[in-house]
mmCIF file of N, CA and C and ligand atoms in Angstrom:
data_model
loop_
_atom_site.group_PDB
_atom_site.id
_atom_site.type_symbol
_atom_site.label_atom_id
_atom_site.label_comp_id
_atom_site.label_asym_id
_atom_site.label_seq_id
_atom_site.Cartn_x
_atom_site.Cartn_y
_atom_site.Cartn_z
ATOM 1 N N MET A 616 124.378 -97.527 -48.574
ATOM 2 C CA MET A 616 123.987 -96.728 -47.216
ATOM 3 C C MET A 616 124.212 -97.784 -46.220
ATOM 4 N N ASN A 617 124.531 -97.304 -44.720
ATOM 5 C CA ASN A 617 124.412 -97.987 -44.326
ATOM 6 C C ASN A 617 123.028 -98.184 -43.638
ATOM 7 N N THR A 618 123.190 -98.986 -42.136
ATOM 8 C CA THR A 618 121.915 -99.192 -41.098
ATOM 9 C C THR A 618 121.951 -98.066 -40.830
ATOM 10 N N PRO A 619 120.812 -97.240 -40.590
ATOM 11 C CA PRO A 619 120.181 -96.135 -39.721
ATOM 12 C C PRO A 619 120.679 -95.754 -38.569
ATOM 13 N N ASP A 620 121.821 -94.624 -37.986
ATOM 14 C CA ASP A 620 121.439 -94.636 -36.964
ATOM 15 C C ASP A 620 120.296 -93.915 -35.990
ATOM 16 N N TRP A 621 119.147 -95.310 -35.270
ATOM 17 C CA TRP A 621 117.900 -95.323 -34.817
ATOM 18 C C TRP A 621 118.462 -93.817 -33.674
ATOM 19 N N ASP A 622 119.501 -94.386 -33.151
ATOM 20 C CA ASP A 622 119.689 -93.383 -31.939
ATOM 21 C C ASP A 622 119.331 -92.334 -31.528
ATOM 22 N N GLN A 623 119.983 -92.036 -32.982
ATOM 23 C CA GLN A 623 120.427 -90.237 -33.576
ATOM 24 C C GLN A 623 119.594 -89.751 -33.458
ATOM 25 N N LEU A 624 118.643 -90.606 -35.117
ATOM 26 C CA LEU A 624 117.369 -89.779 -35.606
ATOM 27 C C LEU A 624 116.234 -89.791 -33.920
ATOM 28 N N HIS A 625 116.503 -91.037 -32.816
ATOM 29 C CA HIS A 625 115.504 -90.076 -31.980
ATOM 30 C C HIS A 625 115.919 -88.740 -30.807
ATOM 31 N N ARG A 626 117.685 -88.427 -31.141
ATOM 32 C CA ARG A 626 118.127 -88.319 -29.861
ATOM 33 C C ARG A 626 116.951 -86.167 -30.687
ATOM 34 N N THR A 627 117.942 -86.602 -32.047
ATOM 35 C CA THR A 627 117.115 -84.961 -32.852
ATOM 36 C C THR A 627 115.837 -84.876 -33.143
ATOM 37 N N ALA A 628 114.703 -86.180 -33.408
ATOM 38 C CA ALA A 628 113.245 -86.009 -32.808
ATOM 39 C C ALA A 628 112.541 -84.959 -31.625
ATOM 40 N N VAL A 629 113.440 -85.858 -30.641
ATOM 41 C CA VAL A 629 112.907 -84.983 -29.408
ATOM 42 C C VAL A 629 113.354 -84.242 -28.945
ATOM 43 N N GLU A 630 114.502 -83.251 -29.631
ATOM 44 C CA GLU A 630 115.241 -82.868 -29.690
ATOM 45 C C GLU A 630 114.095 -82.112 -29.833
ATOM 46 N N ILE A 631 114.091 -80.964 -31.423
ATOM 47 C CA ILE A 631 113.418 -80.490 -31.944
ATOM 48 C C ILE A 631 111.713 -80.411 -31.451
ATOM 49 N N SER A 632 111.256 -81.821 -30.578
ATOM 50 C CA SER A 632 109.707 -81.830 -30.236
ATOM 51 C C SER A 632 108.614 -80.606 -29.355
ATOM 52 N N LYS A 633 110.678 -80.345 -29.056
ATOM 53 C CA LYS A 633 110.613 -79.581 -27.710
ATOM 54 C C LYS A 633 110.195 -78.126 -28.406
ATOM 55 N N LYS A 634 110.345 -77.617 -29.662
ATOM 56 C CA LYS A 634 109.875 -76.528 -30.357
ATOM 57 C C LYS A 634 108.863 -76.908 -30.677
ATOM 58 N N ALA A 635 108.271 -77.772 -30.960
ATOM 59 C CA ALA A 635 106.355 -77.985 -31.226
ATOM 60 C C ALA A 635 106.012 -76.180 -31.088
ATOM 61 N N TYR A 636 105.052 -75.900 -31.968
ATOM 62 C CA TYR A 636 104.268 -75.113 -31.059
ATOM 63 C C TYR A 636 102.743 -75.534 -30.976
ATOM 64 N N VAL A 637 102.330 -75.966 -30.187
ATOM 65 C CA VAL A 637 100.776 -76.436 -29.905
ATOM 66 C C VAL A 637 99.614 -76.166 -28.839
ATOM 67 N N PRO A 638 99.502 -75.302 -28.981
ATOM 68 C CA PRO A 638 98.665 -74.575 -27.631
ATOM 69 C C PRO A 638 97.071 -74.828 -28.130
ATOM 70 N N TYR A 639 96.628 -76.059 -29.570
ATOM 71 C CA TYR A 639 95.234 -75.842 -29.117
ATOM 72 C C TYR A 639 95.139 -77.234 -28.664
ATOM 73 N N SER A 640 96.442 -77.841 -29.317
ATOM 74 C CA SER A 640 95.855 -79.724 -29.571
ATOM 75 C C SER A 640 97.744 -80.015 -27.612
ATOM 76 N N LYS A 641 97.643 -79.650 -27.656
ATOM 77 C CA LYS A 641 99.020 -79.369 -26.116
ATOM 78 C C LYS A 641 99.952 -81.443 -26.225
ATOM 79 N N PHE A 642 99.963 -81.603 -28.065
ATOM 80 C CA PHE A 642 100.245 -82.698 -28.907
ATOM 81 C C PHE A 642 102.048 -82.386 -29.383
ATOM 82 N N PRO A 643 102.644 -82.315 -28.486
ATOM 83 C CA PRO A 643 103.892 -82.410 -29.666
ATOM 84 C C PRO A 643 104.591 -83.034 -30.580
ATOM 85 N N VAL A 644 104.785 -82.986 -31.031
ATOM 86 C CA VAL A 644 105.443 -84.459 -32.649
ATOM 87 C C VAL A 644 106.808 -83.117 -32.323
ATOM 88 N N GLY A 645 107.871 -84.162 -33.007
ATOM 89 C CA GLY A 645 108.666 -84.283 -33.669
ATOM 90 C C GLY A 645 109.342 -86.001 -34.634
ATOM 91 N N VAL A 646 110.557 -84.526 -35.949
ATOM 92 C CA VAL A 646 110.247 -85.921 -36.444
ATOM 93 C C VAL A 646 111.845 -85.542 -37.432
ATOM 94 N N ALA A 647 112.610 -87.083 -37.894
ATOM 95 C CA ALA A 647 113.711 -86.946 -38.281
ATOM 96 C C ALA A 647 113.923 -87.626 -38.755
ATOM 97 N N GLY A 648 114.894 -87.699 -39.946
ATOM 98 C CA GLY A 648 114.910 -87.671 -41.464
ATOM 99 C C GLY A 648 116.615 -88.389 -41.626
ATOM 100 N N LEU A 649 116.909 -89.930 -41.942
ATOM 101 C CA LEU A 649 118.030 -89.931 -42.471
ATOM 102 C C LEU A 649 117.743 -89.394 -44.089
ATOM 103 N N VAL A 650 118.426 -88.533 -45.043
ATOM 104 C CA VAL A 650 119.269 -88.273 -46.419
ATOM 105 C C VAL A 650 120.154 -88.951 -46.116
ATOM 106 N N ASP A 651 119.704 -89.329 -48.060
ATOM 107 C CA ASP A 651 121.096 -90.528 -48.962
ATOM 108 C C ASP A 651 122.047 -90.140 -48.513
ATOM 109 N N ASP A 652 122.609 -88.368 -48.436
ATOM 110 C CA ASP A 652 123.645 -88.313 -48.561
ATOM 111 C C ASP A 652 124.382 -87.920 -46.906
ATOM 112 N N GLY A 653 123.421 -88.886 -46.239
ATOM 113 C CA GLY A 653 124.459 -88.347 -45.242
ATOM 114 C C GLY A 653 123.831 -87.318 -44.097
ATOM 115 N N ARG A 654 122.985 -86.199 -44.687
ATOM 116 C CA ARG A 654 121.983 -84.978 -44.020
ATOM 117 C C ARG A 654 121.303 -85.999 -42.872
ATOM 118 N N ILE A 655 120.820 -85.428 -41.757
ATOM 119 C CA ILE A 655 119.690 -84.980 -40.815
ATOM 120 C C ILE A 655 119.310 -83.926 -41.029
ATOM 121 N N VAL A 656 117.498 -83.879 -41.264
ATOM 122 C CA VAL A 656 116.900 -83.056 -41.258
ATOM 123 C C VAL A 656 115.515 -83.230 -40.387
ATOM 124 N N ALA A 657 114.238 -82.732 -39.760
ATOM 125 C CA ALA A 657 114.048 -82.353 -38.950
ATOM 126 C C ALA A 657 113.005 -81.644 -38.236
ATOM 127 N N GLY A 658 111.857 -81.277 -37.885
ATOM 128 C CA GLY A 658 110.043 -80.975 -38.162
ATOM 129 C C GLY A 658 110.070 -80.702 -37.133
ATOM 130 N N CYS A 659 109.351 -80.110 -36.910
ATOM 131 C CA CYS A 659 107.929 -80.079 -35.557
ATOM 132 C C CYS A 659 106.535 -79.274 -35.922
ATOM 133 N N ASN A 660 105.548 -79.970 -35.475
ATOM 134 C CA ASN A 660 104.419 -79.612 -35.714
ATOM 135 C C ASN A 660 103.937 -78.066 -34.570
ATOM 136 N N VAL A 661 103.167 -77.267 -36.223
ATOM 137 C CA VAL A 661 103.546 -75.900 -35.810
ATOM 138 C C VAL A 661 101.881 -75.479 -36.120
ATOM 139 N N GLU A 662 101.168 -75.299 -34.966
ATOM 140 C CA GLU A 662 99.399 -75.044 -35.222
ATOM 141 C C GLU A 662 99.233 -73.525 -35.287
ATOM 142 N N ASN A 663 97.709 -73.850 -35.710
ATOM 143 C CA ASN A 663 97.441 -72.304 -36.217
ATOM 144 C C ASN A 663 95.908 -72.110 -35.024
ATOM 145 N N ALA A 664 95.632 -70.532 -35.097
ATOM 146 C CA ALA A 664 94.189 -70.244 -34.665
ATOM 147 C C ALA A 664 92.951 -70.880 -35.306
ATOM 148 N N SER A 665 93.305 -71.081 -36.347
ATOM 149 C CA SER A 665 92.407 -71.677 -38.001
ATOM 150 C C SER A 665 93.144 -72.873 -37.689
ATOM 151 N N TYR A 666 92.499 -73.667 -37.015
ATOM 152 C CA TYR A 666 92.711 -74.820 -36.477
ATOM 153 C C TYR A 666 93.382 -76.083 -37.989
ATOM 154 N N GLY A 667 92.649 -75.952 -38.562
ATOM 155 C CA GLY A 667 92.941 -76.595 -39.589
ATOM 156 C C GLY A 667 94.231 -76.291 -40.723
ATOM 157 N N LEU A 668 94.641 -74.555 -40.485
ATOM 158 C CA LEU A 668 95.465 -74.858 -40.808
ATOM 159 C C LEU A 668 96.663 -75.593 -40.161
ATOM 160 N N GLY A 669 96.301 -75.902 -38.950
ATOM 161 C CA GLY A 669 98.074 -76.572 -38.890
ATOM 162 C C GLY A 669 99.470 -77.144 -38.895
ATOM 163 N N LEU A 670 99.932 -77.467 -39.601
ATOM 164 C CA LEU A 670 101.636 -78.223 -39.867
ATOM 165 C C LEU A 670 101.828 -79.132 -39.079
ATOM 166 N N CYS A 671 101.672 -80.752 -39.770
ATOM 167 C CA CYS A 671 102.128 -81.580 -38.851
ATOM 168 C C CYS A 671 104.076 -81.286 -39.067
ATOM 169 N N ALA A 672 104.436 -82.342 -38.150
ATOM 170 C CA ALA A 672 106.386 -82.160 -37.976
ATOM 171 C C ALA A 672 106.296 -83.096 -39.351
ATOM 172 N N GLU A 673 106.068 -83.475 -39.962
ATOM 173 C CA GLU A 673 106.299 -84.252 -41.093
ATOM 174 C C GLU A 673 106.239 -83.081 -42.334
ATOM 175 N N CYS A 674 105.381 -82.019 -42.418
ATOM 176 C CA CYS A 674 105.550 -81.359 -43.652
ATOM 177 C C CYS A 674 106.981 -80.049 -43.056
ATOM 178 N N GLY A 675 107.014 -80.063 -42.060
ATOM 179 C CA GLY A 675 108.574 -79.420 -41.679
ATOM 180 C C GLY A 675 109.761 -80.093 -41.805
ATOM 181 N N MET A 676 109.793 -81.269 -41.534
ATOM 182 C CA MET A 676 111.384 -82.340 -42.231
ATOM 183 C C MET A 676 111.061 -82.145 -43.613
ATOM 184 N N VAL A 677 110.152 -82.338 -44.564
ATOM 185 C CA VAL A 677 109.956 -82.218 -45.419
ATOM 186 C C VAL A 677 110.236 -80.909 -46.086
ATOM 187 N N SER A 678 109.894 -79.806 -45.184
ATOM 188 C CA SER A 678 110.292 -78.297 -45.942
ATOM 189 C C SER A 678 112.119 -77.900 -45.979
ATOM 190 N N ALA A 679 112.515 -78.614 -44.426
ATOM 191 C CA ALA A 679 114.083 -78.481 -44.452
ATOM 192 C C ALA A 679 114.615 -79.014 -45.373
ATOM 193 N N LEU A 680 113.620 -80.276 -45.654
ATOM 194 C CA LEU A 680 114.214 -80.871 -46.369
ATOM 195 C C LEU A 680 115.122 -80.717 -47.892
ATOM 196 N N SER A 681 113.934 -79.955 -49.153
ATOM 197 C CA SER A 681 114.407 -79.340 -49.976
ATOM 198 C C SER A 681 114.847 -77.862 -49.633
ATOM 199 N N ALA A 682 114.934 -77.132 -48.806
ATOM 200 C CA ALA A 682 115.418 -75.204 -48.089
ATOM 201 C C ALA A 682 117.698 -76.467 -47.957
ATOM 202 N N SER A 683 117.630 -77.338 -47.546
ATOM 203 C CA SER A 683 118.720 -77.729 -46.758
ATOM 204 C C SER A 683 120.109 -78.913 -48.442
ATOM 205 N N GLY A 684 118.912 -78.593 -49.159
ATOM 206 C CA GLY A 684 119.357 -78.775 -50.082
ATOM 207 C C GLY A 684 118.732 -80.447 -51.476
ATOM 208 N N GLY A 685 117.305 -81.124 -50.246
ATOM 209 C CA GLY A 685 116.719 -82.054 -51.669
ATOM 210 C C GLY A 685 117.710 -83.388 -50.367
ATOM 211 N N GLY A 686 117.594 -84.442 -51.434
ATOM 212 C CA GLY A 686 117.314 -85.554 -51.943
ATOM 213 C C GLY A 686 117.109 -86.244 -50.867
ATOM 214 N N ARG A 687 116.561 -87.750 -51.327
ATOM 215 C CA ARG A 687 116.217 -88.996 -50.283
ATOM 216 C C ARG A 687 116.388 -89.346 -49.605
ATOM 217 N N LEU A 688 115.486 -89.739 -48.823
ATOM 218 C CA LEU A 688 114.455 -90.005 -47.725
ATOM 219 C C LEU A 688 115.016 -90.807 -47.449
ATOM 220 N N VAL A 689 115.806 -91.452 -46.555
ATOM 221 C CA VAL A 689 116.532 -93.279 -46.484
ATOM 222 C C VAL A 689 115.325 -93.836 -45.271
ATOM 223 N N ALA A 690 115.656 -93.074 -43.829
ATOM 224 C CA ALA A 690 115.116 -93.291 -43.004
ATOM 225 C C ALA A 690 114.822 -92.550 -42.292
ATOM 226 N N VAL A 691 113.038 -92.399 -41.189
ATOM 227 C CA VAL A 691 112.415 -91.567 -40.735
ATOM 228 C C VAL A 691 111.877 -92.027 -39.570
ATOM 229 N N LEU A 692 112.273 -90.988 -38.336
ATOM 230 C CA LEU A 692 111.232 -91.139 -36.878
ATOM 231 C C LEU A 692 110.540 -90.510 -36.897
ATOM 232 N N CYS A 693 109.465 -90.367 -36.239
ATOM 233 C CA CYS A 693 108.592 -89.641 -35.769
ATOM 234 C C CYS A 693 108.436 -90.014 -33.845
ATOM 235 N N VAL A 694 108.634 -88.991 -32.774
ATOM 236 C CA VAL A 694 108.338 -89.281 -31.781
ATOM 237 C C VAL A 694 106.578 -88.305 -31.150
ATOM 238 N N ASP A 695 106.189 -89.055 -30.139
ATOM 239 C CA ASP A 695 104.990 -87.545 -29.907
ATOM 240 C C ASP A 695 105.749 -86.982 -28.149
ATOM 241 N N GLY A 696 104.979 -86.415 -27.265
ATOM 242 C CA GLY A 696 105.358 -86.084 -26.492
ATOM 243 C C GLY A 696 106.156 -86.401 -25.922
ATOM 244 N N LYS A 697 106.049 -87.794 -25.512
ATOM 245 C CA LYS A 697 106.648 -88.811 -24.392
ATOM 246 C C LYS A 697 107.541 -89.364 -25.377
ATOM 247 N N GLY A 698 108.535 -89.091 -25.884
ATOM 248 C CA GLY A 698 109.460 -89.625 -26.726
ATOM 249 C C GLY A 698 109.344 -90.880 -27.385
ATOM 250 N N ASP A 699 108.331 -91.225 -27.835
ATOM 251 C CA ASP A 699 107.450 -92.598 -27.992
ATOM 252 C C ASP A 699 107.724 -92.831 -29.444
ATOM 253 N N PHE A 700 107.838 -94.010 -30.393
ATOM 254 C CA PHE A 700 107.512 -93.297 -31.634
ATOM 255 C C PHE A 700 105.571 -93.403 -32.393
ATOM 256 N N LEU A 701 105.995 -92.230 -33.078
ATOM 257 C CA LEU A 701 104.477 -92.004 -33.692
ATOM 258 C C LEU A 701 104.310 -92.769 -35.352
ATOM 259 N N ALA A 702 103.149 -93.481 -35.062
ATOM 260 C CA ALA A 702 102.508 -93.655 -36.827
ATOM 261 C C ALA A 702 102.767 -92.348 -37.468
ATOM 262 N N PRO A 703 103.012 -91.723 -38.872
ATOM 263 C CA PRO A 703 103.024 -90.692 -38.658
ATOM 264 C C PRO A 703 101.676 -90.846 -39.727
ATOM 265 N N CYS A 704 100.361 -89.558 -39.770
ATOM 266 C CA CYS A 704 99.457 -89.538 -40.772
ATOM 267 C C CYS A 704 99.569 -90.283 -41.721
ATOM 268 N N GLY A 705 98.097 -90.629 -41.864
ATOM 269 C CA GLY A 705 98.051 -90.208 -43.858
ATOM 270 C C GLY A 705 98.510 -89.471 -44.716
ATOM 271 N N ARG A 706 97.958 -88.042 -43.991
ATOM 272 C CA ARG A 706 98.464 -87.059 -45.112
ATOM 273 C C ARG A 706 99.765 -87.488 -45.086
ATOM 274 N N CYS A 707 100.826 -87.599 -44.172
ATOM 275 C CA CYS A 707 102.526 -87.200 -43.885
ATOM 276 C C CYS A 707 102.963 -88.168 -44.478
ATOM 277 N N ARG A 708 102.390 -89.421 -44.435
ATOM 278 C CA ARG A 708 102.318 -91.029 -44.897
ATOM 279 C C ARG A 708 102.711 -90.433 -46.689
ATOM 280 N N GLN A 709 102.192 -89.931 -47.016
ATOM 281 C CA GLN A 709 102.183 -89.300 -48.632
ATOM 282 C C GLN A 709 103.387 -88.089 -48.622
ATOM 283 N N LEU A 710 103.510 -87.262 -48.084
ATOM 284 C CA LEU A 710 104.798 -86.497 -47.944
ATOM 285 C C LEU A 710 105.034 -87.432 -48.253
ATOM 286 N N LEU A 711 106.181 -88.102 -47.526
ATOM 287 C CA LEU A 711 107.270 -88.517 -46.951
ATOM 288 C C LEU A 711 107.484 -89.984 -47.985
ATOM 289 N N PHE A 712 106.519 -90.360 -48.743
ATOM 290 C CA PHE A 712 106.483 -91.779 -49.809
ATOM 291 C C PHE A 712 107.318 -90.399 -50.989
ATOM 292 N N GLU A 713 106.602 -89.036 -51.165
ATOM 293 C CA GLU A 713 107.062 -88.737 -52.069
ATOM 294 C C GLU A 713 108.261 -87.959 -53.106
ATOM 295 N N HIS A 714 109.047 -88.659 -51.035
ATOM 296 C CA HIS A 714 110.016 -87.699 -50.935
ATOM 297 C C HIS A 714 111.088 -88.926 -50.654
ATOM 298 N N GLY A 715 111.142 -90.030 -50.543
ATOM 299 C CA GLY A 715 111.452 -91.882 -50.473
ATOM 300 C C GLY A 715 110.858 -92.749 -50.319
ATOM 301 N N GLY A 716 109.707 -92.719 -51.647
ATOM 302 C CA GLY A 716 109.641 -93.531 -51.811
ATOM 303 C C GLY A 716 109.078 -94.982 -51.431
ATOM 304 N N PRO A 717 108.901 -96.291 -52.024
ATOM 305 C CA PRO A 717 107.889 -97.315 -51.438
ATOM 306 C C PRO A 717 109.953 -97.718 -50.232
ATOM 307 N N GLU A 718 110.733 -97.574 -50.567
ATOM 308 C CA GLU A 718 111.894 -98.252 -49.835
ATOM 309 C C GLU A 718 112.916 -97.749 -48.665
ATOM 310 N N LEU A 719 111.512 -96.273 -48.714
ATOM 311 C CA LEU A 719 112.215 -95.430 -46.753
ATOM 312 C C LEU A 719 111.387 -96.218 -45.650
ATOM 313 N N LEU A 720 112.223 -95.622 -45.342
ATOM 314 C CA LEU A 720 112.465 -97.066 -43.746
ATOM 315 C C LEU A 720 111.253 -96.253 -42.359
ATOM 316 N N LEU A 721 110.573 -96.126 -41.603
ATOM 317 C CA LEU A 721 109.453 -95.586 -40.858
ATOM 318 C C LEU A 721 110.212 -96.707 -39.430
ATOM 319 N N MET A 722 110.303 -96.020 -38.569
ATOM 320 C CA MET A 722 110.616 -96.921 -37.221
ATOM 321 C C MET A 722 109.209 -96.378 -36.230
ATOM 322 N N THR A 723 109.034 -97.246 -36.444
ATOM 323 C CA THR A 723 107.159 -98.326 -35.610
ATOM 324 C C THR A 723 107.576 -98.640 -34.005
ATOM 325 N N ALA A 724 106.426 -98.449 -33.134
ATOM 326 C CA ALA A 724 106.997 -99.871 -32.143
ATOM 327 C C ALA A 724 107.456 -101.019 -32.339
ATOM 328 N N ASP A 725 106.946 -101.415 -33.292
ATOM 329 C CA ASP A 725 106.913 -102.966 -33.954
ATOM 330 C C ASP A 725 108.252 -103.374 -34.790
ATOM 331 N N GLY A 726 108.922 -101.545 -34.735
ATOM 332 C CA GLY A 726 110.331 -101.956 -35.086
ATOM 333 C C GLY A 726 110.910 -101.053 -37.198
ATOM 334 N N PRO A 727 111.593 -101.155 -37.405
ATOM 335 C CA PRO A 727 111.253 -100.132 -39.319
ATOM 336 C C PRO A 727 110.483 -101.276 -40.197
ATOM 337 N N MET A 728 109.455 -100.166 -40.435
ATOM 338 C CA MET A 728 108.938 -100.450 -41.470
ATOM 339 C C MET A 728 109.149 -100.541 -43.114
ATOM 340 N N LYS A 729 109.626 -100.213 -44.054
ATOM 341 C CA LYS A 729 108.867 -100.184 -45.626
ATOM 342 C C LYS A 729 107.309 -99.374 -45.905
ATOM 343 N N MET A 730 107.709 -98.202 -46.241
ATOM 344 C CA MET A 730 106.922 -97.749 -46.633
ATOM 345 C C MET A 730 106.279 -98.362 -47.566
ATOM 346 N N ALA A 731 106.120 -99.004 -48.070
ATOM 347 C CA ALA A 731 105.554 -99.670 -48.608
ATOM 348 C C ALA A 731 104.689 -100.507 -47.613
ATOM 349 N N GLN A 732 105.009 -100.879 -47.054
ATOM 350 C CA GLN A 732 104.137 -101.976 -46.695
ATOM 351 C C GLN A 732 102.890 -100.809 -45.060
ATOM 352 N N MET A 733 103.013 -99.294 -44.960
ATOM 353 C CA MET A 733 103.090 -98.167 -44.404
ATOM 354 C C MET A 733 101.683 -97.966 -44.831
ATOM 355 N N LEU A 734 102.400 -97.315 -46.679
ATOM 356 C CA LEU A 734 100.824 -96.695 -48.284
ATOM 357 C C LEU A 734 101.814 -97.795 -48.468
ATOM 358 N N PRO A 735 100.773 -98.702 -48.449
ATOM 359 C CA PRO A 735 100.456 -99.453 -50.001
ATOM 360 C C PRO A 735 99.331 -99.036 -50.700
ATOM 361 N N TRP A 736 100.063 -100.035 -52.072
ATOM 362 C CA TRP A 736 99.378 -98.968 -53.198
ATOM 363 C C TRP A 736 98.918 -97.798 -52.450
ATOM 364 N N ALA A 737 99.782 -96.832 -53.179
ATOM 365 C CA ALA A 737 100.123 -95.725 -53.398
ATOM 366 C C ALA A 737 100.547 -94.980 -54.161
ATOM 367 N N PHE A 738 99.815 -93.327 -54.060
ATOM 368 C CA PHE A 738 100.203 -92.966 -55.809
ATOM 369 C C PHE A 738 101.092 -91.762 -55.357
ATOM 370 N N GLY A 739 101.710 -92.094 -56.677
ATOM 371 C CA GLY A 739 102.593 -91.232 -56.811
ATOM 372 C C GLY A 739 103.376 -90.223 -57.518
ATOM 373 N N PRO A 740 104.998 -90.138 -58.173
ATOM 374 C CA PRO A 740 104.891 -89.418 -59.494
ATOM 375 C C PRO A 740 105.052 -90.133 -60.232
ATOM 376 N N ASN A 741 105.530 -91.489 -60.502
ATOM 377 C CA ASN A 741 105.161 -92.241 -61.537
ATOM 378 C C ASN A 741 103.971 -92.000 -62.182
ATOM 379 N N ASP A 742 102.925 -92.502 -61.391
ATOM 380 C CA ASP A 742 100.795 -92.367 -61.555
ATOM 381 C C ASP A 742 101.124 -91.241 -62.431
ATOM 382 N N LEU A 743 101.712 -90.200 -62.880
ATOM 383 C CA LEU A 743 101.481 -88.523 -63.057
ATOM 384 C C LEU A 743 101.503 -89.120 -64.569
ATOM 385 N N ASP A 744 102.950 -90.189 -64.792
ATOM 386 C CA ASP A 744 102.709 -90.525 -66.404
ATOM 387 C C ASP A 744 101.716 -91.094 -66.921
ATOM 388 N N ARG A 745 100.870 -91.466 -66.260
ATOM 389 C CA ARG A 745 99.442 -92.617 -67.486
ATOM 390 C C ARG A 745 98.937 -90.626 -68.426
ATOM 391 N N ASN A 746 98.624 -89.889 -68.034
ATOM 392 C CA ASN A 746 98.203 -89.157 -68.515
ATOM 393 C C ASN A 746 98.542 -88.418 -69.655
ATOM 394 N N ASP A 747 98.569 -87.947 -70.750
ATOM 395 C CA ASP A 747 99.441 -86.800 -71.331
ATOM 396 C C ASP A 747 99.119 -85.698 -70.947
ATOM 397 N N ARG A 748 100.449 -84.622 -70.672
ATOM 398 C CA ARG A 748 99.910 -84.015 -70.116
ATOM 399 C C ARG A 748 100.868 -82.795 -70.516
HETATM 400 N N1 THU B 1944 100.774 -84.105 -36.639
HETATM 401 C C1 THU B 1944 101.926 -84.559 -36.640
HETATM 402 O O1 THU B 1944 102.346 -83.830 -36.814
HETATM 403 N N2 THU B 1944 102.460 -85.359 -37.896
HETATM 404 C C2 THU B 1944 101.612 -87.231 -37.940
HETATM 405 O O2 THU B 1944 102.278 -87.711 -37.866
HETATM 406 C C3 THU B 1944 100.502 -86.944 -36.801
HETATM 407 C C4 THU B 1944 99.680 -85.382 -36.394
HETATM 408 C C5 THU B 1944 99.798 -83.525 -35.143
HETATM 409 C C6 THU B 1944 99.137 -82.608 -36.164
HETATM 410 C C7 THU B 1944 98.359 -81.838 -34.250
HETATM 411 O O3 THU B 1944 99.414 -81.050 -34.070
HETATM 412 C C8 THU B 1944 98.917 -82.875 -33.028
HETATM 413 O O4 THU B 1944 99.606 -84.021 -33.942
HETATM 414 C C9 THU B 1944 97.536 -82.857 -32.617
HETATM 415 O O5 THU B 1944 96.597 -84.423 -33.689
#
């Protein structure tokens, strides 16, 4: 896999952030991810009158990943309503870890960072092998 086209991911994230449904926070988020087969998947946040049920943009993107054929995420870029890079929330780092693992690249204000750095000591699918199930 070549270097991710971060500009393309940024354009895609900004575009989908405009579709965010955020009547409560008024904080649109858009996210785009490069899949290991070259596909780009994206998502925006979708809030709910029952505030705690709001879906982060990353949830939508992970759904789109599975719905469009699955695969592994290799690079992810998330933006706020101004188009500035946004560090995914803790819960979403866990979601992204599941589908990209420790080598997944996340764009930050300090440049691309590996998931291993954004979510150190992560709990993941391999940990489930510890117990007999
Ligand atoms: N949000 C995301 O969509 N992703 C993140 O990683 C951080 C937060 C959303 C949730 C809520 O709709 C709004 O941003 C304000 O917290």
